[in-house]
Amino acid sequence: MQNGRTTITQFIIEEQRHIAGASGDFTSLLNDVVTACKVISDMVNHGALVGVLGAAGTENIQGEDQKKMDIISNDVFLESNEWAGHLAAMASEEMEDIYHIPEGNPRGKYLLTFDPLDGSSNMDVNVSVGTIFSILRSQGDCTNPTKEDFLQVGSDQVCAGYALYGPSTMMVLTTGNGVNGFTLDQNIGEFILTHPDMIIPAETQEFAINASNGRHWEEPIKRYVDECLSGAEGPRGKDFNMRWIASMVAEVHRILMRGGIFMYPIDEKMKAKGLQGKLRLLYEANPMSFIIEQAGGLSTTGRERIMDIKPTDLHQRVPVVLGSKSEVERLTVYHNEFAKADAT
Ligand code: AHM
Ligand code: MG
């Protein structure tokens, strides 16, 4: 406790006490992840003062330009988590192959996947960015892990979370027992429980999509967005609001706080390039899906539940439709109706 307030460490320790056979390994791992996020938060916060803005001049495995902070925050995550002996290996959006724990360091039973700085194109314009992570149990040999060990369905995640570097820095976590939010108290350097038992409001009148891709969308997405835009005079009978921050962490956080739906669907332009979607299953879609479902929402590709997908590749991409339950269900119905009409 901290002046009657619950710190994130205390919260995790108390949660783990209810789990039979918990050895303290997981608590300790999560502490290292939290430390990494605090370090990244500090750098994001100081921005130009510490020379971390701008492009790195390199590309990641997906052929995307890397920002300086993409590389720095990736290194911070590796350094914070490679020494304590809780992990068998790590995988990141910014690295082509899995990261092996250096020779001489102890190894453990968990795997860590992360997107160290999601929405990093927002860094240079001082808009919210975040870190997304997921913890899996290693299924194979802890001493000699392979890429295949990471290819687990999302429903097998042990823990998922994100840090949001916004007006305040927040950490939102699930270990499969609801979703809790913590705010970083900069004065004492601790995350404090400020948002217990987060639940996504069921009713919503807000949607989020990059509308500049509108001409490439599939019919079900076009129909859904058209109906929202028709407002009170249209089939939905109410006006909708729209947001697009281009920062998934900020977008998901808004949905947790006041409801809504977030869509990054597959479109004709992606299909022509042989892409399955924009967002990555292991580093973005699965952890966010775990959080959304634990907060009472739904997360799908439009066609199937994201956490049921058996990954075939470390950097696999998927379409993402997540948020308030009734809206995601409506989009699933539109996809099913479209598929039926297409088959006849
Ligand atoms: P990143 O991991 O390279 O930052 O890309 C993921 C981000 C998401 O945070 C966001 O939802 C999306 O890309 C925005 O894409 P776009 O610029 O096409 O709107
Ligand atoms: Mg990302």
CSV table of N, CA and C in Angstrom, one decimal, residues 13 26 32 46 52 65 67 74 125 128 193 220 223 233 239 251-252 255-256 268 271 286 308 315 319 325:
chain,number,residue,atom,x,y,z
A,13,ILE,N,0.9,-9.2,-6.7
A,13,ILE,CA,1.2,-10.2,-5.7
A,13,ILE,C,-0.1,-10.8,-5.1
A,26,PHE,N,6.1,-15.2,-12.1
A,26,PHE,CA,5.3,-14.4,-12.9
A,26,PHE,C,5.2,-13.0,-12.4
A,32,ASP,N,9.4,-6.6,-14.2
A,32,ASP,CA,10.5,-6.2,-15.1
A,32,ASP,C,9.8,-5.5,-16.3
A,46,HIS,N,10.2,13.0,-22.4
A,46,HIS,CA,11.2,14.0,-22.6
A,46,HIS,C,11.4,14.4,-24.1
A,52,VAL,N,15.2,11.8,-28.9
A,52,VAL,CA,14.7,10.5,-29.4
A,52,VAL,C,13.6,10.6,-30.5
A,65,ASP,N,9.3,1.9,-42.2
A,65,ASP,CA,10.4,2.7,-41.7
A,65,ASP,C,10.4,2.7,-40.1
A,67,LYS,N,11.2,4.3,-36.5
A,67,LYS,CA,11.6,5.6,-35.7
A,67,LYS,C,12.7,5.3,-34.8
A,74,ASN,N,12.6,-1.0,-28.1
A,74,ASN,CA,12.8,-2.5,-28.3
A,74,ASN,C,14.0,-2.9,-27.4
A,125,VAL,N,4.8,14.1,-33.6
A,125,VAL,CA,3.8,15.1,-33.6
A,125,VAL,C,3.2,15.2,-32.2
A,128,SER,N,-0.4,10.6,-28.4
A,128,SER,CA,-0.3,9.4,-27.6
A,128,SER,C,0.3,8.2,-28.4
A,193,LEU,N,-3.2,1.7,-8.6
A,193,LEU,CA,-4.5,1.2,-9.1
A,193,LEU,C,-5.5,2.4,-9.1
A,220,PRO,N,-19.3,-5.5,-46.3
A,220,PRO,CA,-19.8,-5.4,-44.9
A,220,PRO,C,-19.3,-4.1,-44.2
A,223,ARG,N,-21.0,-1.0,-45.6
A,223,ARG,CA,-22.4,-0.9,-45.2
A,223,ARG,C,-22.5,-0.4,-43.7
A,233,GLU,N,-31.3,9.8,-39.3
A,233,GLU,CA,-32.2,9.6,-40.4
A,233,GLU,C,-32.0,8.2,-41.0
A,239,ASP,N,-27.3,9.3,-34.2
A,239,ASP,CA,-26.1,9.9,-34.8
A,239,ASP,C,-24.9,9.3,-34.2
A,251,GLU,N,-6.7,4.2,-28.9
A,251,GLU,CA,-8.0,3.8,-29.5
A,251,GLU,C,-8.7,2.8,-28.5
A,252,VAL,N,-8.0,1.7,-28.2
A,252,VAL,CA,-8.5,0.7,-27.3
A,252,VAL,C,-8.8,1.3,-25.9
A,255,ILE,N,-12.1,3.1,-26.0
A,255,ILE,CA,-13.2,2.1,-26.0
A,255,ILE,C,-13.4,1.5,-24.6
A,256,LEU,N,-12.3,1.2,-23.9
A,256,LEU,CA,-12.5,0.7,-22.5
A,256,LEU,C,-13.2,1.8,-21.6
A,268,GLU,N,-9.4,-4.4,-50.3
A,268,GLU,CA,-8.9,-4.9,-51.7
A,268,GLU,C,-7.5,-4.5,-52.0
A,271,LYS,N,-5.3,-7.0,-50.2
A,271,LYS,CA,-5.4,-8.3,-50.9
A,271,LYS,C,-4.6,-8.3,-52.1
A,286,ASN,N,-3.8,-10.1,-30.6
A,286,ASN,CA,-4.1,-11.1,-29.5
A,286,ASN,C,-4.1,-10.4,-28.1
A,308,ASP,N,-9.1,-17.3,-31.4
A,308,ASP,CA,-9.2,-18.7,-31.8
A,308,ASP,C,-8.2,-19.0,-33.0
A,315,HIS,N,5.1,-13.1,-37.6
A,315,HIS,CA,4.7,-11.7,-38.0
A,315,HIS,C,3.3,-11.6,-38.7
A,319,PRO,N,-7.1,-9.0,-39.9
A,319,PRO,CA,-8.1,-7.9,-39.9
A,319,PRO,C,-8.5,-7.8,-38.4
A,325,LYS,N,-19.8,-5.0,-27.5
A,325,LYS,CA,-20.3,-6.3,-28.0
A,325,LYS,C,-21.3,-6.2,-29.1
